[in-house]
Short mmCIF file of C-alpha atoms in Angstrom, two decimals:
data_model
loop_
_atom_site.label_atom_id
_atom_site.label_comp_id
_atom_site.label_asym_id
_atom_site.label_seq_id
_atom_site.Cartn_x
_atom_site.Cartn_y
_atom_site.Cartn_z
CA ALA P 1 9.48 3.83 10.69
CA TYR P 2 11.01 1.79 13.52
CA GLU P 3 14.42 1.82 11.82
CA VAL P 4 14.23 5.61 11.46
CA ILE P 5 13.29 5.98 15.12
CA LYS P 6 16.10 3.65 16.17
CA LEU P 7 18.71 5.54 14.15
CA LYS P 8 17.50 9.12 14.52
CA GLY P 9 15.15 9.05 17.49
CA TYR P 10 12.17 10.45 15.58
CA THR P 11 10.29 10.17 12.29
CA ASN P 12 8.76 13.61 11.76
CA TRP P 13 11.06 14.53 8.85
CA ALA P 14 10.61 11.19 7.09
CA ILE P 15 6.83 11.37 7.38
CA GLY P 16 6.72 15.01 6.30
CA LEU P 17 8.88 14.37 3.24
CA SER P 18 6.75 11.37 2.26
CA VAL P 19 3.55 13.40 2.52
CA ALA P 20 5.12 16.25 0.50
CA ASP P 21 6.21 13.81 -2.23
CA LEU P 22 2.76 12.20 -2.43
CA THR P 23 1.06 15.61 -2.47
CA GLU P 24 3.30 16.88 -5.28
CA THR P 25 2.53 13.79 -7.37
CA LEU P 26 -1.23 14.22 -6.90
CA VAL P 27 -1.42 18.01 -7.31
CA LYS P 28 0.89 18.15 -10.34
CA ASN P 29 -0.58 15.02 -11.98
CA LEU P 30 2.91 13.51 -12.28
CA ASN P 31 1.97 9.83 -12.80
CA ARG P 32 4.72 8.65 -10.45
CA VAL P 33 4.95 5.30 -8.70
CA HIS P 34 4.37 5.25 -4.93
CA PRO P 35 3.70 2.36 -2.53
CA VAL P 36 0.16 3.04 -1.30
CA SER P 37 -2.69 0.97 0.07
CA THR P 38 -5.11 -0.08 -2.64
CA MET P 39 -7.96 -2.57 -3.07
CA VAL P 40 -6.49 -5.94 -4.07
CA LYS P 41 -9.65 -8.03 -4.58
CA GLY P 42 -9.21 -10.01 -7.78
CA MET P 43 -5.44 -9.57 -7.87
CA TYR P 44 -3.05 -12.50 -7.34
CA GLY P 45 -5.97 -14.77 -6.45
CA ILE P 46 -7.18 -12.61 -3.55
CA GLY P 47 -10.96 -12.89 -3.23
CA GLU P 48 -11.68 -10.58 -0.30
CA GLU P 49 -12.13 -6.80 -0.23
CA VAL P 50 -8.90 -5.84 1.51
CA TYR P 51 -6.33 -3.11 0.98
CA LEU P 52 -2.61 -3.80 0.76
CA SER P 53 0.31 -1.51 0.02
CA LEU P 54 1.43 -2.05 -3.57
CA PRO P 55 3.35 0.12 -6.04
CA CYS P 56 0.76 2.27 -7.79
CA VAL P 57 0.92 4.99 -10.41
CA LEU P 58 -0.62 8.10 -8.84
CA ASN P 59 -2.06 11.08 -10.66
CA SER P 60 -4.52 13.88 -9.92
CA SER P 61 -7.38 11.34 -9.79
CA GLY P 62 -5.60 9.15 -7.21
CA VAL P 63 -4.52 5.63 -8.11
CA GLY P 64 -4.28 5.52 -11.89
CA SER P 65 -3.09 1.93 -12.00
CA VAL P 66 -1.35 -0.75 -9.99
CA VAL P 67 2.12 -1.68 -11.25
CA ASN P 68 1.97 -5.17 -12.75
CA MET P 69 4.59 -7.22 -10.91
CA THR P 70 5.81 -10.71 -11.71
CA LEU P 71 5.81 -12.47 -8.35
CA THR P 72 7.14 -15.88 -7.41
CA ASP P 73 4.74 -18.46 -5.98
CA ASP P 74 6.24 -17.79 -2.55
CA GLU P 75 5.67 -14.04 -2.87
CA ILE P 76 2.07 -14.60 -3.99
CA GLY P 77 1.58 -16.89 -1.00
CA GLN P 78 2.91 -14.20 1.34
CA LEU P 79 0.65 -11.57 -0.24
CA LYS P 80 -2.37 -13.88 0.16
CA LYS P 81 -1.40 -14.54 3.78
CA SER P 82 -1.31 -10.80 4.45
CA ALA P 83 -4.70 -10.39 2.78
CA ASP P 84 -6.14 -13.27 4.82
CA THR P 85 -4.81 -11.73 8.04
CA LEU P 86 -6.38 -8.36 7.25
CA TRP P 87 -9.64 -9.99 6.18
CA GLY P 88 -9.80 -11.81 9.51
CA ILE P 89 -9.32 -8.54 11.38
CA GLN P 90 -11.99 -6.84 9.27
CA LYS P 91 -14.46 -9.65 9.99
CA ASP P 92 -13.75 -9.37 13.72
CA LEU P 93 -14.37 -5.62 13.60
CA LYS P 94 -17.71 -6.11 11.85
CA ASP P 95 -18.79 -8.35 14.73
CA LEU P 96 -18.21 -5.64 17.37
#
């Protein structure tokens, strides 16, 4: 979004087109791949209940499946780091 703002000065078209594309996939049961936030507990060694944006097949029921990706050890480490960061924030919010 920041790149779009920097280049065009606004994001309303980009956001609107993304929402329209997601809506079409869901309403028409198209089984298309979209990067959306989904529960990742149990994936790639992640043990906490956190949501990360991963490529998912969407249909009229929502997330039909998560695309199985072959990740390098470094990529898995980065994914786990993101999950740990979000888990830490979630724990802090529970303590409020």
